Coordinates of C-alpha atoms in Angstrom, one line a residue:
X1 CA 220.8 124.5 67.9
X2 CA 221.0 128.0 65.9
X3 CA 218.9 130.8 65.9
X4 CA 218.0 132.8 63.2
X5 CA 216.5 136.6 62.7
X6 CA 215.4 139.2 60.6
X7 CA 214.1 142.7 61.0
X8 CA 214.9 145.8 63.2
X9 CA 217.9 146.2 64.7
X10 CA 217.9 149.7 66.0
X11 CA 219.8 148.6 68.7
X12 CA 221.5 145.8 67.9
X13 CA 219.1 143.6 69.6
X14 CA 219.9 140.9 67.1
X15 CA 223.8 140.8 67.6
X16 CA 224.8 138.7 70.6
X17 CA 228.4 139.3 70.0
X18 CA 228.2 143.5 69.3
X19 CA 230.9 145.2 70.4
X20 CA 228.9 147.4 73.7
X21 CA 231.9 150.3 72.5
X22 CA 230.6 150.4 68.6
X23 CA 228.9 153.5 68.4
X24 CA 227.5 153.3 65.1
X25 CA 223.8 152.8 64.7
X26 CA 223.8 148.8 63.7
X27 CA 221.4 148.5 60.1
X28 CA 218.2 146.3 60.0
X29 CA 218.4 142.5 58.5
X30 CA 216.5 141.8 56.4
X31 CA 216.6 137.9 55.5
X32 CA 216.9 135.1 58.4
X33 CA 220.7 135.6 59.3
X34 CA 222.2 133.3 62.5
X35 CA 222.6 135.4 65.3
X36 CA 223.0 132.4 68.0
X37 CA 224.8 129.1 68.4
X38 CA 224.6 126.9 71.1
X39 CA 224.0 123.0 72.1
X40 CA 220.6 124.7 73.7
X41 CA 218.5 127.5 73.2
X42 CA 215.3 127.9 75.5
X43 CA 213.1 130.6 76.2
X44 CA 213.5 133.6 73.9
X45 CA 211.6 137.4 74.9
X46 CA 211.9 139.8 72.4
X47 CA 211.5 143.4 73.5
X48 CA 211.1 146.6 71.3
X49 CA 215.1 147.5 71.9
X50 CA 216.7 143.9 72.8
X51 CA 216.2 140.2 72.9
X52 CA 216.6 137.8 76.2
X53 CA 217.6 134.3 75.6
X54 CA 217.8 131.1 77.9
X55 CA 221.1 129.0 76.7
X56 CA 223.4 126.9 78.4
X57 CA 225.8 130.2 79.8
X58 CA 222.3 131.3 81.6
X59 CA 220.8 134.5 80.4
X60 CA 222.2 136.4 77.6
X61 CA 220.5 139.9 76.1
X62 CA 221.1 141.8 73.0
X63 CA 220.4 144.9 72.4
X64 CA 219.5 147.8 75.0
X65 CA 217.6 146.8 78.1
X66 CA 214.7 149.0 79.1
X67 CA 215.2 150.3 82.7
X68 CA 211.4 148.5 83.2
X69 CA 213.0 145.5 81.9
X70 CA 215.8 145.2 83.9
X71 CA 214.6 143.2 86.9
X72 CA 212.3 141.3 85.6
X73 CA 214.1 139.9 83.1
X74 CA 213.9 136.2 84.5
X75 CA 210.6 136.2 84.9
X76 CA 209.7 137.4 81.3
X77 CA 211.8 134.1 80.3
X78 CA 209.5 131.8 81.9
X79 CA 205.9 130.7 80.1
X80 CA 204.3 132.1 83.1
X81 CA 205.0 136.2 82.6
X82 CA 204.3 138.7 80.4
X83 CA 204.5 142.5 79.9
X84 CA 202.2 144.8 78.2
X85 CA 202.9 147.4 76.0
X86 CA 201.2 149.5 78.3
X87 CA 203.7 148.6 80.7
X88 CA 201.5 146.6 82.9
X89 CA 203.1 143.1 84.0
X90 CA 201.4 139.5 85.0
X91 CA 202.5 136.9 86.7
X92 CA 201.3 133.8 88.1
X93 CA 203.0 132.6 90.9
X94 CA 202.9 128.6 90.4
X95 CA 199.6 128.0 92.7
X96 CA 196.2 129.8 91.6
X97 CA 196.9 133.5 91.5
X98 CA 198.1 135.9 88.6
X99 CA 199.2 139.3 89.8
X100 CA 199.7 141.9 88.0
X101 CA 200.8 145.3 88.6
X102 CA 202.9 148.0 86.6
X103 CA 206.6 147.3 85.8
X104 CA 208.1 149.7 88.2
X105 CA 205.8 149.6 91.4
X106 CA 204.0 146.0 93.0
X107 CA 202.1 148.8 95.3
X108 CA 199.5 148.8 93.2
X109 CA 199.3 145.2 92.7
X110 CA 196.1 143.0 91.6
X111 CA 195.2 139.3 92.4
X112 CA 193.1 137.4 90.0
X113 CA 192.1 133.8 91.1
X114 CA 189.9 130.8 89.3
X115 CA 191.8 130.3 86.0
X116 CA 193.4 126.7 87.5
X117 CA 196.5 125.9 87.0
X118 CA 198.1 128.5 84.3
X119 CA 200.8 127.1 81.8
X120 CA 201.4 130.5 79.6
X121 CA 201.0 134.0 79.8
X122 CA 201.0 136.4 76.5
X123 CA 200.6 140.1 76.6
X124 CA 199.4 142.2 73.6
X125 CA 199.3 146.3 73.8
X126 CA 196.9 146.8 76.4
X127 CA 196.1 143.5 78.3
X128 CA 196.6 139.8 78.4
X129 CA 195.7 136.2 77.5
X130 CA 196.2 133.3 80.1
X131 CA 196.8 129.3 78.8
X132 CA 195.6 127.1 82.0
X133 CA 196.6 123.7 82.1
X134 CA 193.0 121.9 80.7
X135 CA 193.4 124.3 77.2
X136 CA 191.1 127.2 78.6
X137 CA 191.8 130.6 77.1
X138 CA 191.0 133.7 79.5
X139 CA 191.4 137.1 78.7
X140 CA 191.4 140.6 80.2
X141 CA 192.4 144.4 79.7
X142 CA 191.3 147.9 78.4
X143 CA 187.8 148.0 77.8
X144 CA 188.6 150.2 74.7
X145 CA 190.1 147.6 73.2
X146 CA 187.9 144.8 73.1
X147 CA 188.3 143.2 70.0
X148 CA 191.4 141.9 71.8
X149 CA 189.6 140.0 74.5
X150 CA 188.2 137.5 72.3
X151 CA 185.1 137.3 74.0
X152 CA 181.3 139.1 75.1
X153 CA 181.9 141.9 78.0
X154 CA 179.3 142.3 80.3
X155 CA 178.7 143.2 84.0
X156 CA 179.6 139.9 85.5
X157 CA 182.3 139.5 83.0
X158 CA 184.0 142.9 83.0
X159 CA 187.2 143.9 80.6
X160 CA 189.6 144.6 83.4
X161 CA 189.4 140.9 84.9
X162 CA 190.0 137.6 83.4
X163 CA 186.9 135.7 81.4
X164 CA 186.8 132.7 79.5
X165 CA 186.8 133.0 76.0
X166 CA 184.7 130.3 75.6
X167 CA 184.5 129.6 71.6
X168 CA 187.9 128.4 72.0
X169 CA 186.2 125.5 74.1
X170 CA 185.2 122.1 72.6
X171 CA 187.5 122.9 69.2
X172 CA 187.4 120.1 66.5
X173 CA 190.8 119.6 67.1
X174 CA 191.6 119.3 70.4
X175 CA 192.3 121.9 73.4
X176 CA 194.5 125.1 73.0
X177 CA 198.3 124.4 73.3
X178 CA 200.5 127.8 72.5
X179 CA 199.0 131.3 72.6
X180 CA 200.8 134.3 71.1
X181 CA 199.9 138.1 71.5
X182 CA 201.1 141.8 70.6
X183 CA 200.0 144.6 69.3
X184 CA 196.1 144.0 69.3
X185 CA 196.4 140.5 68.0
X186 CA 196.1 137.2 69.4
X187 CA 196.6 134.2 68.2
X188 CA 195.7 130.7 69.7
X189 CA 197.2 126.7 68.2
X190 CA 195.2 123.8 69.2
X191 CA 197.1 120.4 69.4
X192 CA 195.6 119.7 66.1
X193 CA 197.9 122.0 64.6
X194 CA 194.9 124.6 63.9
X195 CA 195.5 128.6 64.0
X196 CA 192.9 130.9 65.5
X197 CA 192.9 134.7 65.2
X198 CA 191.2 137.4 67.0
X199 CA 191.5 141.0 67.7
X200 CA 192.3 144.7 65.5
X201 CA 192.4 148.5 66.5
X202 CA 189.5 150.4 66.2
X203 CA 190.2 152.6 62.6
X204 CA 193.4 151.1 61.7
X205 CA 193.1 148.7 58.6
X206 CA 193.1 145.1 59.8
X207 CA 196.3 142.8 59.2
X208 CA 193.7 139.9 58.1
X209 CA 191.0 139.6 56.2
X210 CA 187.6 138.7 58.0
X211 CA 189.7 139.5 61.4
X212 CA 187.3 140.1 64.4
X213 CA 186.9 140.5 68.1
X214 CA 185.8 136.7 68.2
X215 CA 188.1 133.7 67.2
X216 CA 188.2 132.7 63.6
X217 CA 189.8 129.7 62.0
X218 CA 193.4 131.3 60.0
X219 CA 194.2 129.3 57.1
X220 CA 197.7 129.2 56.1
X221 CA 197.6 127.8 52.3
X222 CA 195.4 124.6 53.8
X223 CA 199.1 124.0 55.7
X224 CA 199.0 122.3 59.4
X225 CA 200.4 125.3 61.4
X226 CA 203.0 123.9 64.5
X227 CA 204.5 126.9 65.9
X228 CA 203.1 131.1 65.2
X229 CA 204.5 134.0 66.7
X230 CA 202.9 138.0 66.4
X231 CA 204.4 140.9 66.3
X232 CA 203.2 144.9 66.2
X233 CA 201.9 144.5 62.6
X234 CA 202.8 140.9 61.0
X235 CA 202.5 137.2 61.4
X236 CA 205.0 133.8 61.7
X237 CA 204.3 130.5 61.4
X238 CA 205.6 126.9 60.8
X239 CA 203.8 124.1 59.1
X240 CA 204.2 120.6 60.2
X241 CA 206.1 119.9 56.5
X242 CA 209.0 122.5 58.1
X243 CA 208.1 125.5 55.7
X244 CA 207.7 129.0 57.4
X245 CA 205.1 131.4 56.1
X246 CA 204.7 135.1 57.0
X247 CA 202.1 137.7 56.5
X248 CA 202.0 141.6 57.4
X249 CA 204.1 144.7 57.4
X250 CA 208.0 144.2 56.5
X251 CA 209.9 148.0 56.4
X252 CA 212.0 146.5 58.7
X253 CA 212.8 143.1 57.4
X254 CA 210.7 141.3 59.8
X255 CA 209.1 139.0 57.8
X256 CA 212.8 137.7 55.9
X257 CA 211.0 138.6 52.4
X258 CA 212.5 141.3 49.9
X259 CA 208.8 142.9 49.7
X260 CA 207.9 145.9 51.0
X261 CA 204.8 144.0 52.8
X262 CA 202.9 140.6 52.2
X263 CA 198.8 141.6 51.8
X264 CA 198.9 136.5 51.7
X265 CA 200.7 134.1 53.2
X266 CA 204.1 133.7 51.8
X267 CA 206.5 130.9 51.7
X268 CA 209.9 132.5 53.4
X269 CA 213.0 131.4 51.2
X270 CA 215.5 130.0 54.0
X271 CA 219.4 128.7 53.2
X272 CA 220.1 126.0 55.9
X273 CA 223.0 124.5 56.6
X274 CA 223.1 121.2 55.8
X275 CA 220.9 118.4 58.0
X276 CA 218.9 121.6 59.8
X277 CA 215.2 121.5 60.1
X278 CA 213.4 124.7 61.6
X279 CA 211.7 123.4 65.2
X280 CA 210.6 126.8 66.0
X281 CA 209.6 130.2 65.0
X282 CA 209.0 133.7 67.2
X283 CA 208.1 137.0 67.0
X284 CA 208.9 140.2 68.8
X285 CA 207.7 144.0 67.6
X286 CA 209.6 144.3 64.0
X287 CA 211.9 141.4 64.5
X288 CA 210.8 137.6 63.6
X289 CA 213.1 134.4 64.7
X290 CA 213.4 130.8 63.6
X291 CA 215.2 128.4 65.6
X292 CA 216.8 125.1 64.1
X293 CA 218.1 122.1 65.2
X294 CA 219.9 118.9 63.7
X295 CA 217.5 116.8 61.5
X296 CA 217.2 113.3 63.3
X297 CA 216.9 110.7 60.5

């Protein structure tokens, strides 16, 4: 397998084999460059100043680890955590409860209940979105963000704790099987291979057109989407033919495109080696990732 990245790279979070003595300041990429080889890569969490990847030596990192980052670093590599950009971090512990509580202190901690059994946890800026096991959706966070939350906030149903988002029920095609988040966007992929979108920041322009604070239907060129990843300000996704599109902001490179951003859904030009197929894409804050693998004929 080989991964592949573009975009900031401040820190050299996307250069596995820097030189820790190098002192100076590593430049962005800006077109998908292999950064990783291995006979597996697993779980990848991007952070603003490194990347964490599962391979077959363990746990490797790029980059500079955040002090808030440092021991929780395992857990961010499993489906089933996720840290806010608030610093605020939830994890479900395998049974029926998600706790969350901020990244340097549990005394403070929270238990939420009644979401079944959970299979993903994403975190945009100021809250979270929870994948249980039947394809419900549930949502919770900063009440002065609720575009984010996908869903009506009322008394019974307050911001802070999670609620169904319940137009993500009974989809044409089939339950909810990936969810991604940051910034204020959220993104959720049925099994169908359908994209929905919802979220935006109150008097910021929105990344999409027709984007709201309830799930919409995101058309990619009339493309089946398989994988999607989100980052601060921009958009990756695979289409069940192998192509990967991108949308949004690029000053760093993040979107592998030489424009300065993409306003539609462009193709991303991508030299593989010879009998790869892309299997998977991912995004963190400015950075995007495809992974590959060997084409099985």
């Amino acid at each position: 397998m080989e991964l592949l990245a573009t975009g900031f790279n401040a820190w050299g979070q996307l250069q596995f084999n820097r030189d820790q003595n190098e002192v100076d300041e590593p430049d962005d990429i800006h077109s998908f460059q292999p950064i990783l080889k291995d006979d597996f890569i697993g779980r990848l969490y991007p952070s603003l100043s490194c990347t964490f990847v599962e391979n077959t030596s363990g746990i490797r990192h790029a980059g500079f680890v955040e002090d808030d980052l440092e021991c929780i670093q395992e857990k961010l590599l499993s489906s089933t955590a996720a840290i806010a950009g608030n610093g605020i971090v939830a994890e479900y512990d395998g049974r029926d409860t998600v706790f969350q509580y901020p990244s340097k202190s549990k005394d403070e901690q929270q238990r939420f209940t009644g979401m079944g059994h959970i299979v993903q946890l994403a975190a945009f800026e100021t809250g979270f979105v929870a994948l249980s096991h039947d394809g419900s959706v549930w949502s919770w966070g900063d009440e002065r963000y609720i575009a984010c939350l996908g869903r009506e906030v009322t008394h019974s149903s307050p911001a802070e704790r999670p609620g169904l988002v319940e137009e993500l029920e009974d989809l044409p095609t089939g339950k909810i099987k990936k969810i991604s988040a940051a910034g204020y966007l959220v993104l959720a992929l049925t099994e169908g291979c359908d994209l929905y979108v919802w979220g935006g920041h109150p008097g910021r322009q929105a990344l999409l057109e027709g984007l709201s604070s309830s799930p919409v239907p995101l058309v990619v060129e009339e493309k089946d989407i398989t994988d999607c990843g989100v980052g601060e300000s921009h958009i990756i996704v695979l289409t069940s033919e192998g192509d990967v599109y991108s949308i949004g902001e690029n000053a760093s490179g993040q979107l592998g495109l030489p424009l300065k951003e993409a306003r539609s859904w462009t193709k991303v030009p991508l030299c593989l080696r010879a009998g790869r197929v892309v299997c998977g894409v991912e995004a963190g804050w400015r950075t995007s990732f495809i992974l590959t693998k060997h084409q099985i004929l």
